[in-house]
């Protein structure tokens, strides 16, 4: 099966190995990975400290049922509680992003005893039925209805529309601080602060989906930190365990009280927990989010300068940290294919017109400049 994101269906690139920012195909070609497989490898591919942690845990114990505390899981829960913003110290673990949002939706409904949810147009929150009901795109939704109801979509970034939609029957507002699949659109700090205010006034839960923006991607551990707000629930997945399947729902106490008997067999698997623990430790020890902020700023500046200098067919360069969208004036898929096949640069689409750059957060300025050169070659 090939999904929509499978860019190279006529000429598939079979990947054999990866190290740091490089992926190597089975024919020996090396690629600079500026997609990080949808932000799943913040430390680059197969980072040694994470691989060691996985190996050690696998030799110790692969799995034990969740009702027995196991050291790797307990340690991860403590670590997540410490890196969580504000008072979101209740940690719920699962196996993917969509499950993390599914849990957030269930907990918010149960904790508020309300049904309605407000979400943004162009939002992407996952593909299981609950999370899919919060996802905008018809392509993803239409074949699978009916979906759970009570969901209202509002224009993203419109403070008045959000304030108007939230009332005392709203269980939760779900938002991505920067919409990823929707085209790399930042909400802006003022919008996030309004979302915090209107949900607080209505005693509704503010759920921030940081599955793509989190774990250092935007230059701080969580994107909400730059807006100076703390949601009631924050969901994470993608890069949190360096590509092993882990979803995280960080909750305030009052939300955790709504957790009821939600559960999952594999949640907090010890090997996955060990991988996540090592990932978070290295992110913090090596100031990786700070690197993402600095190199991201350099990359955006170089991109904008190149667009001006070479008069490239680009409408806008936007984003934060190392979550960057380059809106092009021609089909993004064609640009991506050329970048891969003639420049050995791997990037991602975000809709038909946006080239999305989500490189590992450990890249340096020379990687950034090399990617800009490749874009100039292909777009020039
Ligand atoms: C990828 C993503 C999801 C879904 O995560 P899965 O692990 O694919 O289920 C949800 N929300 C956002 C913002 C994402 O980027």
XYZ file of C-alpha atoms and ligand atoms in Angstrom:
395
model
C 0.000 0.000 0.000
C 1.293 3.451 -0.827
C -0.087 6.429 1.061
C -0.467 9.951 -0.238
C 2.881 10.911 1.259
C 4.602 8.259 -0.824
C 6.311 10.660 -3.173
C 8.324 8.372 -5.358
C 5.928 5.689 -6.477
C 7.415 5.433 -9.998
C 10.958 5.296 -8.750
C 10.937 4.156 -5.133
C 14.027 4.853 -3.080
C 14.629 1.812 -0.899
C 16.375 2.884 2.280
C 18.870 0.517 3.814
C 20.483 2.452 6.627
C 20.650 5.803 8.333
C 23.110 7.716 10.429
C 22.774 11.284 11.656
C 21.312 13.463 8.917
C 22.038 10.907 6.176
C 19.895 8.099 4.783
C 21.551 5.530 2.512
C 19.618 3.676 -0.189
C 20.201 0.055 -1.158
C 21.980 1.231 -4.341
C 24.479 3.130 -2.175
C 23.138 6.650 -2.877
C 23.301 8.941 0.150
C 20.507 11.418 0.846
C 20.400 14.454 3.117
C 17.234 13.887 5.124
C 15.316 17.145 5.547
C 12.044 15.383 6.330
C 13.236 13.355 9.326
C 10.491 10.944 8.309
C 7.794 13.385 9.422
C 9.740 14.747 12.394
C 10.302 11.314 13.917
C 14.087 11.537 14.215
C 14.961 14.734 16.119
C 18.442 13.416 16.984
C 19.081 12.093 13.481
C 18.950 8.464 12.409
C 19.874 5.692 14.841
C 21.476 7.988 17.440
C 23.999 5.819 19.354
C 22.755 6.704 22.859
C 19.199 5.703 21.906
C 20.324 2.516 20.148
C 22.331 1.533 23.261
C 19.346 2.175 25.538
C 17.126 0.026 23.298
C 19.684 -2.805 23.203
C 20.169 -2.795 26.978
C 16.438 -2.756 27.685
C 15.735 -5.486 25.120
C 18.252 -7.767 26.824
C 16.730 -6.981 30.222
C 13.005 -7.252 29.394
C 11.008 -6.754 26.183
C 7.562 -6.527 27.714
C 5.546 -6.886 30.858
C 1.894 -5.971 31.358
C 1.240 -2.367 32.378
C -0.046 -3.257 35.840
C 3.506 -4.121 36.962
C 5.652 -1.032 37.340
C 8.837 -1.461 35.355
C 11.872 0.787 35.828
C 12.143 2.118 32.250
C 8.466 3.145 32.152
C 8.452 4.683 35.624
C 11.586 6.663 34.778
C 10.059 7.926 31.541
C 6.872 9.007 33.282
C 8.929 11.010 35.772
C 11.053 12.520 33.021
C 7.981 13.516 30.981
C 6.385 15.043 34.080
C 9.538 17.147 34.518
C 9.768 18.385 30.921
C 6.004 18.962 30.662
C 4.960 22.607 30.579
C 3.414 24.042 33.756
C 1.428 21.617 35.854
C 0.786 18.938 33.205
C 2.425 16.306 35.351
C -0.085 13.472 34.781
C 1.356 11.300 32.012
C -0.679 8.937 29.860
C 1.268 6.713 27.433
C 0.062 5.017 24.237
C 1.428 3.934 20.871
C 0.819 6.726 18.354
C -0.231 10.305 17.845
C -3.796 9.519 16.911
C -4.199 7.479 20.100
C -2.771 10.340 22.171
C -5.471 12.638 20.721
C -8.127 9.950 21.081
C -7.256 9.771 24.792
C -7.313 13.571 25.073
C -10.793 13.653 23.520
C -12.140 10.945 25.821
C -10.593 12.485 28.951
C -11.840 15.999 28.106
C -15.393 14.790 27.501
C -15.389 12.766 30.675
C -13.751 15.453 32.873
C -16.144 18.185 31.664
C -19.203 15.971 31.242
C -19.737 17.784 27.910
C -19.654 16.570 24.305
C -18.796 19.423 21.963
C -15.371 20.069 20.520
C -14.089 23.092 18.613
C -11.262 22.537 16.126
C -9.630 24.475 13.312
C -10.138 24.206 9.585
C -7.135 22.504 7.909
C -6.394 20.687 11.205
C -4.808 17.260 11.273
C -5.222 15.297 14.501
C -5.001 11.675 13.308
C -6.956 8.912 11.629
C -8.746 6.744 14.181
C -12.450 7.601 14.254
C -12.373 9.980 17.231
C -9.244 11.818 16.074
C -10.494 11.707 12.480
C -13.625 13.574 13.546
C -11.235 16.443 14.482
C -9.332 16.249 11.178
C -10.364 18.639 8.415
C -9.576 17.096 5.058
C -12.500 15.420 3.260
C -10.151 12.914 1.582
C -9.285 11.478 4.973
C -12.862 11.565 6.332
C -15.388 10.866 3.623
C -15.017 7.125 3.033
C -15.217 6.319 6.742
C -18.317 8.024 8.119
C -20.326 8.469 10.115
C -17.808 10.015 12.471
C -18.507 11.007 16.094
C -20.437 14.291 16.158
C -20.369 17.481 18.199
C -17.409 18.908 16.285
C -17.339 22.487 15.008
C -14.611 23.762 12.666
C -13.519 27.412 12.875
C -11.034 29.328 10.708
C -7.523 28.875 12.122
C -6.011 32.058 13.545
C -9.331 33.942 13.797
C -9.612 34.985 17.447
C -13.175 36.298 17.204
C -14.459 33.121 15.529
C -12.891 30.998 18.229
C -14.326 33.109 21.048
C -17.736 32.906 19.369
C -17.637 29.098 19.031
C -16.599 28.267 22.612
C -19.381 28.214 25.204
C -20.470 26.380 28.328
C -21.235 23.260 26.298
C -17.706 23.015 24.915
C -15.705 20.085 26.260
C -12.485 20.995 24.484
C -10.702 23.098 21.896
C -8.046 21.184 19.935
C -5.304 23.180 18.185
C -1.904 22.634 16.606
C 0.425 25.546 17.551
C 1.676 25.345 13.954
C -0.499 23.401 11.522
C 1.734 20.788 9.903
C -0.250 18.766 7.360
C -2.386 21.855 6.754
C 0.539 23.702 5.133
C 2.917 24.838 7.937
C 0.795 27.710 9.229
C 1.772 29.163 12.628
C -1.168 30.103 14.886
C 0.702 33.039 16.352
C 1.151 33.683 20.060
C -1.820 36.058 20.347
C -4.204 33.412 18.979
C -2.909 30.769 21.389
C -3.313 33.200 24.300
C -6.903 33.920 23.224
C -7.537 30.168 23.027
C -6.254 29.872 26.588
C -8.493 32.709 27.805
C -11.741 31.621 26.155
C -11.389 27.989 27.248
C -10.618 29.043 30.799
C -13.675 31.293 30.888
C -15.914 28.489 29.602
C -14.288 25.832 31.837
C -13.458 23.887 28.685
C -10.195 22.008 28.129
C -7.537 23.492 25.866
C -5.794 20.600 24.108
C -2.638 21.459 22.185
C -1.593 18.841 19.660
C 2.205 19.122 19.729
C 2.741 15.832 17.911
C 4.679 17.623 15.185
C 5.710 20.868 16.934
C 6.883 19.283 20.185
C 10.131 17.762 21.427
C 12.222 20.783 20.472
C 11.114 21.202 16.844
C 10.166 24.905 17.053
C 13.165 25.918 19.164
C 11.703 25.282 22.627
C 10.792 21.904 24.099
C 7.106 22.675 23.413
C 5.792 25.304 21.010
C 3.275 26.605 23.596
C 6.196 27.853 25.696
C 6.927 30.648 23.252
C 3.342 31.900 23.670
C 3.728 31.725 27.451
C 0.633 29.556 27.927
C -0.018 26.150 29.470
C -2.851 24.063 27.993
C -4.912 21.547 30.006
C -3.705 18.716 27.779
C -0.674 18.447 25.516
C -0.221 15.526 23.134
C 3.126 14.365 21.743
C 4.325 11.490 19.555
C 6.428 11.500 16.344
C 9.979 12.301 17.568
C 9.529 11.555 21.252
C 11.062 8.044 21.024
C 13.285 8.660 17.959
C 10.902 6.772 15.681
C 9.714 3.964 17.936
C 5.934 3.973 18.467
C 5.062 6.150 21.440
C 2.238 8.591 22.025
C 2.015 10.795 25.117
C -0.948 12.656 26.615
C 0.188 15.107 29.284
C -2.713 16.181 31.475
C -3.564 18.620 34.244
C -4.939 16.935 37.369
C -8.578 17.792 36.618
C -8.308 16.151 33.167
C -6.573 13.042 34.508
C -9.593 12.530 36.768
C -11.551 11.859 33.562
C -9.261 9.035 32.451
C -11.674 6.356 33.702
C -10.639 2.914 32.570
C -9.085 3.880 29.247
C -6.184 1.539 28.545
C -3.873 -0.103 26.038
C -1.866 -3.336 26.159
C 1.403 -2.060 24.690
C 1.307 1.440 26.255
C 4.651 2.274 27.828
C 6.384 -0.782 26.416
C 9.763 -0.928 28.239
C 11.900 -0.859 25.060
C 9.978 2.106 23.666
C 10.144 3.806 27.071
C 13.925 3.325 27.174
C 14.244 4.845 23.687
C 12.147 7.853 24.717
C 14.076 8.308 27.960
C 17.389 8.375 26.095
C 15.964 10.722 23.449
C 14.732 13.250 26.024
C 17.974 13.035 28.015
C 20.085 13.794 24.961
C 17.756 16.556 23.759
C 18.204 18.372 27.036
C 21.877 17.562 27.684
C 22.930 18.802 24.264
C 20.577 21.828 24.111
C 19.032 20.459 20.929
C 15.955 22.755 20.960
C 18.308 25.772 21.165
C 20.182 24.425 18.137
C 16.872 24.086 16.293
C 16.080 27.736 17.089
C 19.460 29.031 15.897
C 19.897 26.870 12.789
C 16.225 27.299 11.905
C 16.580 31.076 11.947
C 19.672 30.825 9.755
C 17.908 28.466 7.338
C 14.851 30.717 6.972
C 17.048 33.784 6.460
C 19.149 31.998 3.817
C 16.007 30.738 2.078
C 14.473 34.218 1.942
C 17.736 35.708 0.690
C 17.986 33.033 -2.027
C 14.375 33.642 -3.110
C 15.157 37.356 -3.570
C 18.574 36.892 -5.157
C 17.487 34.248 -7.685
C 13.896 35.438 -8.076
C 12.662 31.937 -7.223
C 8.997 30.967 -7.765
C 8.251 31.015 -4.029
C 5.270 32.750 -2.410
C 6.380 32.539 1.201
C 8.878 31.000 3.602
C 7.296 30.494 7.027
C 7.537 28.523 10.252
C 9.457 28.441 13.482
C 12.646 26.658 14.518
C 13.130 23.688 12.206
C 9.497 23.421 11.120
C 9.565 25.320 7.856
C 7.161 25.620 4.942
C 8.247 26.882 1.534
C 5.132 27.741 -0.459
C 6.023 27.282 -4.125
C 4.241 28.502 -7.237
C 4.210 25.044 -8.821
C 3.282 21.535 -7.656
C 5.144 20.586 -4.483
C 5.318 16.906 -5.504
C 7.292 17.689 -8.654
C 9.711 19.846 -6.672
C 10.140 17.105 -4.061
C 10.792 14.482 -6.708
C 13.463 16.626 -8.357
C 15.049 17.467 -5.020
C 15.346 13.767 -4.224
C 16.431 12.470 -7.610
C 18.798 15.198 -8.768
C 19.930 16.776 -5.482
C 19.655 13.827 -3.066
C 17.688 16.038 -0.672
C 14.643 14.457 0.973
C 11.826 16.765 2.081
C 8.050 16.469 2.562
C 4.869 17.864 1.086
C 2.278 19.826 3.057
C -0.551 19.952 0.576
C -0.127 20.651 -3.135
C 1.943 23.808 -2.933
C 4.111 23.619 0.165
C 7.523 21.981 0.511
C 7.885 21.132 4.170
C 11.291 20.978 5.840
C 11.467 19.072 9.138
C 15.141 18.096 9.357
C 16.690 16.391 12.371
C 17.195 19.043 15.055
C 20.936 18.346 15.216
C 21.740 19.752 11.758
C 24.318 22.540 11.533
C 24.536 25.619 9.320
C 26.401 23.775 6.576
C 23.523 21.284 6.229
C 21.106 24.217 6.063
C 23.154 25.950 3.360
C 23.435 22.758 1.340
C 19.635 22.380 1.405
C 19.200 25.988 0.252
C 21.642 25.367 -2.644
C 19.579 22.327 -3.673
C 16.344 24.319 -3.616
C 17.962 27.030 -5.741
C 19.065 24.399 -8.258
C 15.594 22.862 -8.529
C 13.482 26.026 -8.370
C 15.856 28.332 -10.277
C 1.286 12.911 12.693
C 0.311 13.709 13.441
C -0.770 13.100 14.117
C -1.041 11.616 14.054
O 0.005 10.852 14.589
P 0.109 9.299 14.195
O 1.255 8.796 15.033
O 0.379 9.223 12.723
O -1.169 8.665 14.548
C -1.635 13.912 14.825
N -1.453 15.239 14.899
C -0.419 15.859 14.282
C -0.255 17.341 14.417
C 0.487 15.120 13.513
O 1.493 15.735 12.885
